[in-house]
Tab-separated table of C-alpha atoms in Angstrom:
chain	number	residue	atom	x	y	z
A	1	MET	CA	-8.753	-11.397	2.072
A	2	ALA	CA	-7.205	-14.521	3.565
A	3	SER	CA	-6.339	-13.987	7.194
A	4	SER	CA	-2.932	-15.572	6.605
A	5	MET	CA	-1.890	-12.752	4.263
A	6	ARG	CA	0.179	-10.128	6.061
A	7	SER	CA	2.059	-7.011	5.105
A	8	LEU	CA	5.618	-7.426	3.875
A	9	PHE	CA	6.673	-4.626	6.243
A	10	SER	CA	5.907	-6.903	9.210
A	11	ASP	CA	9.005	-8.956	8.341
A	12	HIS	CA	11.921	-6.531	8.065
A	13	SER	CA	14.583	-8.941	6.804
A	14	ARG	CA	12.268	-10.366	4.121
A	15	TYR	CA	11.332	-6.847	3.040
A	16	VAL	CA	15.025	-5.900	2.738
A	17	GLU	CA	15.758	-9.044	0.695
A	18	SER	CA	12.753	-8.546	-1.608
A	19	PHE	CA	13.815	-4.932	-2.186
A	20	ARG	CA	17.336	-6.137	-3.044
A	21	ARG	CA	15.848	-8.579	-5.593
A	22	PHE	CA	13.738	-5.765	-7.056
A	23	LEU	CA	16.859	-3.634	-7.594
A	24	SER	CA	18.829	-6.486	-9.165
A	25	ASN	CA	15.940	-7.463	-11.492
A	26	SER	CA	14.992	-3.925	-12.531
A	27	THR	CA	16.531	-0.971	-14.329
A	28	GLU	CA	15.523	1.320	-11.420
A	29	HIS	CA	19.021	2.587	-10.616
A	30	GLN	CA	20.112	2.732	-14.268
A	31	CYS	CA	17.039	4.842	-14.990
A	32	MET	CA	17.942	7.228	-12.148
A	33	GLN	CA	21.558	7.327	-13.348
A	34	GLU	CA	20.370	8.293	-16.838
A	35	PHE	CA	18.359	11.162	-15.372
A	36	MET	CA	21.305	12.319	-13.235
A	37	ASP	CA	23.614	12.274	-16.274
A	38	GLU	CA	21.302	13.886	-18.795
A	39	LYS	CA	18.888	16.148	-16.937
A	40	LEU	CA	20.271	16.952	-13.491
A	41	PRO	CA	23.130	19.259	-14.608
A	42	GLY	CA	20.629	21.652	-16.220
A	43	ILE	CA	18.331	21.503	-13.186
A	44	ILE	CA	21.059	22.420	-10.683
A	45	ALA	CA	22.721	24.961	-12.996
A	46	ARG	CA	21.840	27.938	-10.751
A	47	ILE	CA	21.292	26.524	-7.267
A	48	GLY	CA	24.722	27.608	-6.030
A	49	ASP	CA	25.137	30.947	-7.783
A	50	THR	CA	26.947	33.505	-5.555
A	51	LYS	CA	26.885	31.082	-2.588
A	52	SER	CA	29.970	30.193	-0.557
A	53	GLU	CA	28.355	26.929	0.573
A	54	ILE	CA	25.677	24.787	-1.104
A	55	LYS	CA	23.254	23.185	1.324
A	56	ILE	CA	21.684	19.882	0.272
A	57	LEU	CA	19.026	17.964	2.177
A	58	SER	CA	18.406	14.289	1.394
A	59	ILE	CA	15.069	12.965	2.677
A	60	GLY	CA	15.100	9.163	2.844
A	61	GLY	CA	18.664	8.944	1.522
A	62	GLY	CA	18.880	5.185	2.064
A	63	ALA	CA	22.359	3.748	1.587
A	64	GLY	CA	23.537	6.797	-0.358
A	65	GLU	CA	24.206	5.396	-3.859
A	66	ILE	CA	21.986	7.931	-5.611
A	67	ASP	CA	22.934	10.711	-3.167
A	68	LEU	CA	26.594	10.453	-4.139
A	69	GLN	CA	25.700	10.617	-7.837
A	70	ILE	CA	23.809	13.838	-7.148
A	71	LEU	CA	26.723	15.251	-5.138
A	72	SER	CA	29.184	14.515	-7.943
A	73	LYS	CA	26.981	16.496	-10.369
A	74	VAL	CA	26.832	19.437	-7.942
A	75	GLN	CA	30.626	19.297	-7.549
A	76	ALA	CA	31.078	19.305	-11.334
A	77	GLN	CA	28.820	22.349	-11.625
A	78	TYR	CA	30.499	24.215	-8.722
A	79	PRO	CA	34.114	23.005	-8.481
A	80	GLY	CA	35.726	23.672	-5.124
A	81	VAL	CA	32.601	25.135	-3.492
A	82	HIS	CA	31.838	23.717	-0.039
A	83	ILE	CA	28.810	21.459	0.158
A	84	SER	CA	26.863	20.626	3.291
A	85	ASN	CA	24.899	17.377	2.805
A	86	GLU	CA	22.392	16.451	5.508
A	87	VAL	CA	20.590	13.122	5.392
A	88	VAL	CA	17.278	12.254	7.030
A	89	GLU	CA	16.870	8.467	7.103
A	90	PRO	CA	14.919	6.378	9.644
A	91	SER	CA	16.888	3.121	9.185
A	92	ALA	CA	20.072	2.758	11.271
A	93	GLU	CA	21.129	-0.062	8.952
A	94	GLN	CA	20.889	2.183	5.873
A	95	ILE	CA	22.770	5.013	7.610
A	96	ALA	CA	25.597	2.582	8.502
A	97	LYS	CA	25.802	1.498	4.836
A	98	TYR	CA	25.759	5.129	3.698
A	99	LYS	CA	28.679	5.966	6.041
A	100	GLU	CA	30.645	2.964	4.737
A	101	PHE	CA	29.947	4.068	1.168
A	102	VAL	CA	31.214	7.587	1.924
A	103	ALA	CA	34.350	6.179	3.625
A	104	LYS	CA	35.161	4.145	0.496
A	105	SER	CA	34.486	6.975	-1.976
A	106	SER	CA	37.044	9.495	-3.170
A	107	ASN	CA	36.702	13.176	-4.144
A	108	LEU	CA	34.441	14.096	-1.237
A	109	GLU	CA	36.930	16.509	0.395
A	110	ASN	CA	34.740	19.594	0.096
A	111	ILE	CA	31.565	17.845	1.356
A	112	LYS	CA	30.476	17.845	4.981
A	113	PHE	CA	28.040	15.032	5.860
A	114	ALA	CA	25.532	14.837	8.705
A	115	TRP	CA	23.001	12.061	9.302
A	116	HIS	CA	19.774	12.236	11.273
A	117	ARG	CA	18.088	8.964	12.154
A	118	GLU	CA	14.455	10.039	11.831
A	119	THR	CA	11.493	10.083	9.463
A	120	SER	CA	10.666	13.157	7.405
A	121	SER	CA	7.786	14.030	9.756
A	122	GLU	CA	10.050	13.684	12.821
A	123	TYR	CA	12.526	16.003	11.089
A	124	GLN	CA	9.696	18.426	10.307
A	125	ASN	CA	8.513	18.461	13.945
A	126	ARG	CA	12.049	18.946	15.269
A	127	VAL	CA	12.724	21.839	12.901
A	128	MET	CA	9.387	23.512	13.671
A	129	GLU	CA	10.037	23.296	17.424
A	130	LYS	CA	13.439	24.961	17.061
A	131	LYS	CA	11.774	27.748	15.070
A	132	GLU	CA	14.966	28.362	13.111
A	133	LEU	CA	14.158	27.327	9.596
A	134	GLN	CA	17.360	26.442	7.776
A	135	LYS	CA	17.074	27.216	4.042
A	136	TRP	CA	18.308	24.656	1.503
A	137	ASP	CA	19.617	24.963	-2.064
A	138	PHE	CA	18.607	21.471	-3.139
A	139	ILE	CA	16.275	18.977	-1.454
A	140	HIS	CA	15.650	15.515	-2.830
A	141	MET	CA	13.041	12.926	-1.916
A	142	ILE	CA	13.741	9.723	-3.805
A	143	GLN	CA	11.142	6.942	-3.699
A	144	MET	CA	10.062	7.935	-0.182
A	145	LEU	CA	6.723	9.770	-0.382
A	146	TYR	CA	4.881	6.426	-0.078
A	147	TYR	CA	5.911	6.429	3.606
A	148	VAL	CA	4.547	9.874	4.451
A	149	LYS	CA	1.117	10.212	6.078
A	150	ASP	CA	0.207	13.731	4.939
A	151	ILE	CA	1.860	14.326	1.575
A	152	PRO	CA	0.446	17.831	0.812
A	153	ALA	CA	1.590	19.124	4.232
A	154	THR	CA	5.022	17.568	3.662
A	155	LEU	CA	5.332	19.190	0.231
A	156	ARG	CA	4.271	22.575	1.597
A	157	PHE	CA	6.750	22.334	4.486
A	158	PHE	CA	9.801	21.408	2.370
A	159	HIS	CA	8.857	23.954	-0.273
A	160	SER	CA	8.968	26.617	2.458
A	161	LEU	CA	12.613	25.663	3.173
A	162	LEU	CA	13.885	26.500	-0.323
A	163	ALA	CA	16.466	29.268	-0.732
A	164	THR	CA	16.646	31.518	-3.823
A	165	ASP	CA	16.913	29.493	-7.075
A	166	ALA	CA	16.626	26.266	-5.049
A	167	LYS	CA	14.872	23.108	-6.280
A	168	ILE	CA	13.290	19.965	-4.894
A	169	LEU	CA	13.719	16.738	-6.835
A	170	ILE	CA	11.061	14.087	-6.180
A	171	ILE	CA	11.314	10.639	-7.722
A	172	LEU	CA	8.434	8.183	-7.568
A	173	VAL	CA	6.591	5.715	-9.773
A	174	SER	CA	4.891	7.152	-12.820
A	175	GLY	CA	1.116	7.272	-13.191
A	176	ALA	CA	1.733	5.479	-16.500
A	177	SER	CA	3.526	2.553	-14.799
A	178	GLY	CA	2.251	-0.938	-14.072
A	179	TRP	CA	2.266	-0.018	-10.363
A	180	ASP	CA	-0.579	2.444	-10.912
A	181	LYS	CA	-2.768	-0.235	-12.487
A	182	LEU	CA	-1.790	-2.893	-9.947
A	183	TRP	CA	-2.567	-0.668	-6.942
A	184	LYS	CA	-5.843	0.657	-8.357
A	185	LYS	CA	-7.151	-2.783	-9.206
A	186	TYR	CA	-5.849	-4.869	-6.307
A	187	GLY	CA	-4.917	-2.468	-3.508
A	188	SER	CA	-8.110	-3.085	-1.547
A	189	ARG	CA	-7.564	-6.864	-1.670
A	190	LEU	CA	-3.982	-6.844	-0.423
A	191	PRO	CA	-2.941	-6.481	3.234
A	192	ARG	CA	-2.323	-2.832	4.059
A	193	ASP	CA	-0.512	-1.250	6.898
A	194	ASP	CA	-0.132	2.349	7.954
A	195	LEU	CA	3.479	2.452	6.855
A	196	CYS	CA	2.904	2.753	3.173
A	197	GLN	CA	0.439	4.326	0.778
A	198	TYR	CA	-0.167	3.936	-2.932
A	199	VAL	CA	0.858	7.180	-4.618
A	200	THR	CA	2.065	7.880	-8.160
A	201	SER	CA	3.213	10.973	-10.059
A	202	THR	CA	-0.395	11.574	-11.205
A	203	ASP	CA	-1.525	11.970	-7.576
A	204	LEU	CA	1.495	14.085	-6.751
A	205	THR	CA	1.142	16.560	-9.615
A	206	GLN	CA	-2.545	17.024	-8.673
A	207	MET	CA	-1.456	17.858	-5.100
A	208	LEU	CA	1.165	20.336	-6.350
A	209	ASP	CA	-1.425	21.985	-8.638
A	210	LYS	CA	-3.791	22.396	-5.686
A	211	LEU	CA	-1.004	23.908	-3.593
A	212	GLY	CA	-0.146	26.297	-6.452
A	213	ILE	CA	3.469	25.079	-6.500
A	214	LYS	CA	5.389	25.254	-9.792
A	215	TYR	CA	7.059	22.076	-11.071
A	216	GLU	CA	8.250	20.219	-14.144
A	217	CYS	CA	7.734	16.479	-14.628
A	218	TYR	CA	9.935	14.094	-16.635
A	219	ASP	CA	9.044	10.424	-17.207
A	220	LEU	CA	11.647	7.765	-17.928
A	221	LEU	CA	10.988	4.149	-18.833
A	222	SER	CA	12.195	1.526	-16.380
A	223	THR	CA	11.354	-2.177	-16.299
A	224	MET	CA	11.506	-5.063	-13.844
A	225	ASP	CA	12.061	-8.590	-15.131
A	226	ILE	CA	9.311	-10.624	-13.442
A	227	SER	CA	9.715	-13.808	-15.549
A	228	ASP	CA	10.684	-15.806	-12.426
A	229	CYS	CA	7.292	-14.974	-10.877
A	230	PHE	CA	5.684	-17.452	-13.285
A	231	ILE	CA	7.972	-20.363	-12.343
A	232	ASP	CA	6.581	-22.381	-9.441
A	233	GLY	CA	8.881	-22.686	-6.451
A	234	ASN	CA	11.401	-20.141	-7.781
A	235	GLU	CA	12.911	-18.294	-4.803
A	236	ASN	CA	13.703	-15.136	-6.774
A	237	GLY	CA	10.151	-15.152	-8.158
A	238	ASP	CA	8.686	-15.583	-4.660
A	239	LEU	CA	10.601	-12.560	-3.372
A	240	LEU	CA	9.569	-10.467	-6.388
A	241	TRP	CA	5.923	-11.452	-5.748
A	242	ASP	CA	6.309	-10.152	-2.203
A	243	PHE	CA	7.728	-6.874	-3.491
A	244	LEU	CA	5.014	-6.434	-6.128
A	245	THR	CA	2.159	-7.068	-3.700
A	246	GLU	CA	3.810	-5.765	-0.481
A	247	THR	CA	2.687	-9.069	1.031
A	248	CYS	CA	4.854	-11.453	3.041
A	249	ASN	CA	5.056	-14.875	1.304
A	250	PHE	CA	2.348	-13.881	-1.176
A	251	ASN	CA	2.931	-16.948	-3.332
A	252	THR	CA	2.081	-19.388	-0.526
A	253	THR	CA	-0.531	-17.373	1.429
A	254	ALA	CA	-2.641	-15.599	-1.229
A	255	PRO	CA	-6.121	-16.948	-2.016
A	256	PRO	CA	-5.815	-18.932	-5.297
A	257	ASP	CA	-8.399	-16.827	-7.146
A	258	LEU	CA	-6.601	-13.565	-6.292
A	259	LYS	CA	-3.253	-14.984	-7.322
A	260	ALA	CA	-4.654	-16.368	-10.605
A	261	GLU	CA	-6.122	-12.953	-11.465
A	262	ILE	CA	-2.885	-11.083	-10.772
A	263	VAL	CA	-0.822	-13.702	-12.648
A	264	LYS	CA	-3.001	-13.132	-15.713
A	265	ASP	CA	-2.962	-9.313	-15.431
A	266	LEU	CA	0.785	-9.038	-14.927
A	267	GLN	CA	1.259	-10.498	-18.399
A	268	GLU	CA	-1.164	-8.032	-20.024
A	269	PRO	CA	0.084	-5.039	-22.092
A	270	GLY	CA	-1.067	-2.413	-19.544
A	271	PHE	CA	1.215	-3.958	-16.916
A	272	SER	CA	4.161	-5.497	-18.771
A	273	VAL	CA	5.753	-6.128	-22.141
A	274	LYS	CA	7.023	-9.487	-23.383
A	275	LYS	CA	10.450	-9.304	-24.942
A	276	ASP	CA	13.020	-12.003	-25.800
A	277	GLY	CA	11.037	-14.565	-23.805
A	278	LYS	CA	10.967	-12.313	-20.722
A	279	VAL	CA	8.065	-10.589	-18.978
A	280	LEU	CA	9.110	-6.995	-18.193
A	281	PHE	CA	6.880	-5.133	-15.751
A	282	ASN	CA	6.476	-1.391	-16.421
A	283	ASN	CA	8.409	0.234	-13.567
A	284	SER	CA	8.512	3.709	-15.199
A	285	LEU	CA	9.629	6.554	-12.978
A	286	SER	CA	8.663	10.192	-12.783
A	287	PHE	CA	11.178	12.874	-11.868
A	288	ILE	CA	9.382	15.932	-10.549
A	289	VAL	CA	11.384	19.123	-10.169
A	290	VAL	CA	9.770	21.678	-7.856
A	291	GLU	CA	10.826	25.305	-8.029
A	292	ALA	CA	11.220	27.775	-5.176
């Protein structure tokens, strides 16, 4: 590995910008929206039965776009019922955006929000110390398990917080996605840091099986347009390269042989499809619903 290659997470503003480019070049949020519209109502159909308040815990809620979609589905299912929505999110910047988003949104009268600036493991430690385990009706962990050190322990802990008929929704990349192939083949040759680990739905369902926890898994196709990655000197392409490889300035710092190999692979059928002159990376998502 070239010594000049460093983790994308070492440059916060570049990471944020590359993530923004990923969202604008992919169908990530549309894919989640489709799941929320078509599948979520059935999943949450009983979480609030006979309850005067529905308690929702968002782990890694980010800027809240997906959280508010989830809340609107819960409201539709349980009109007028009070909802308590607590958010665990380590980024102050994201929490500020989330609060702005809530301030601009309507129809949130019956929802009480609380934000905790901490990681899921900090939340876990705080809750364990207090020894008063609050039970939740719905917990969701969207695209955040990559940042957890001990995933089985985290799953076991949050599963223990579920009330009667409660569910956990976990969203992460599918084992059938291009990410799985990219990480397996190149992970050891890219700069790693302790912040992030390569985990897909295949790994996660194996962990849940071992823990004896019941779940259902749904896969939905999502793509990311990476055509700009193959145009030299394209700024959008450079930022997408950084996101794909989790490497800061990958295009200018990667060893030429490594880059040439990945360039070739990214255009192969296992990683991407070519459609209308575009190269669309397989960004498929898995939606794993864990039962109490």
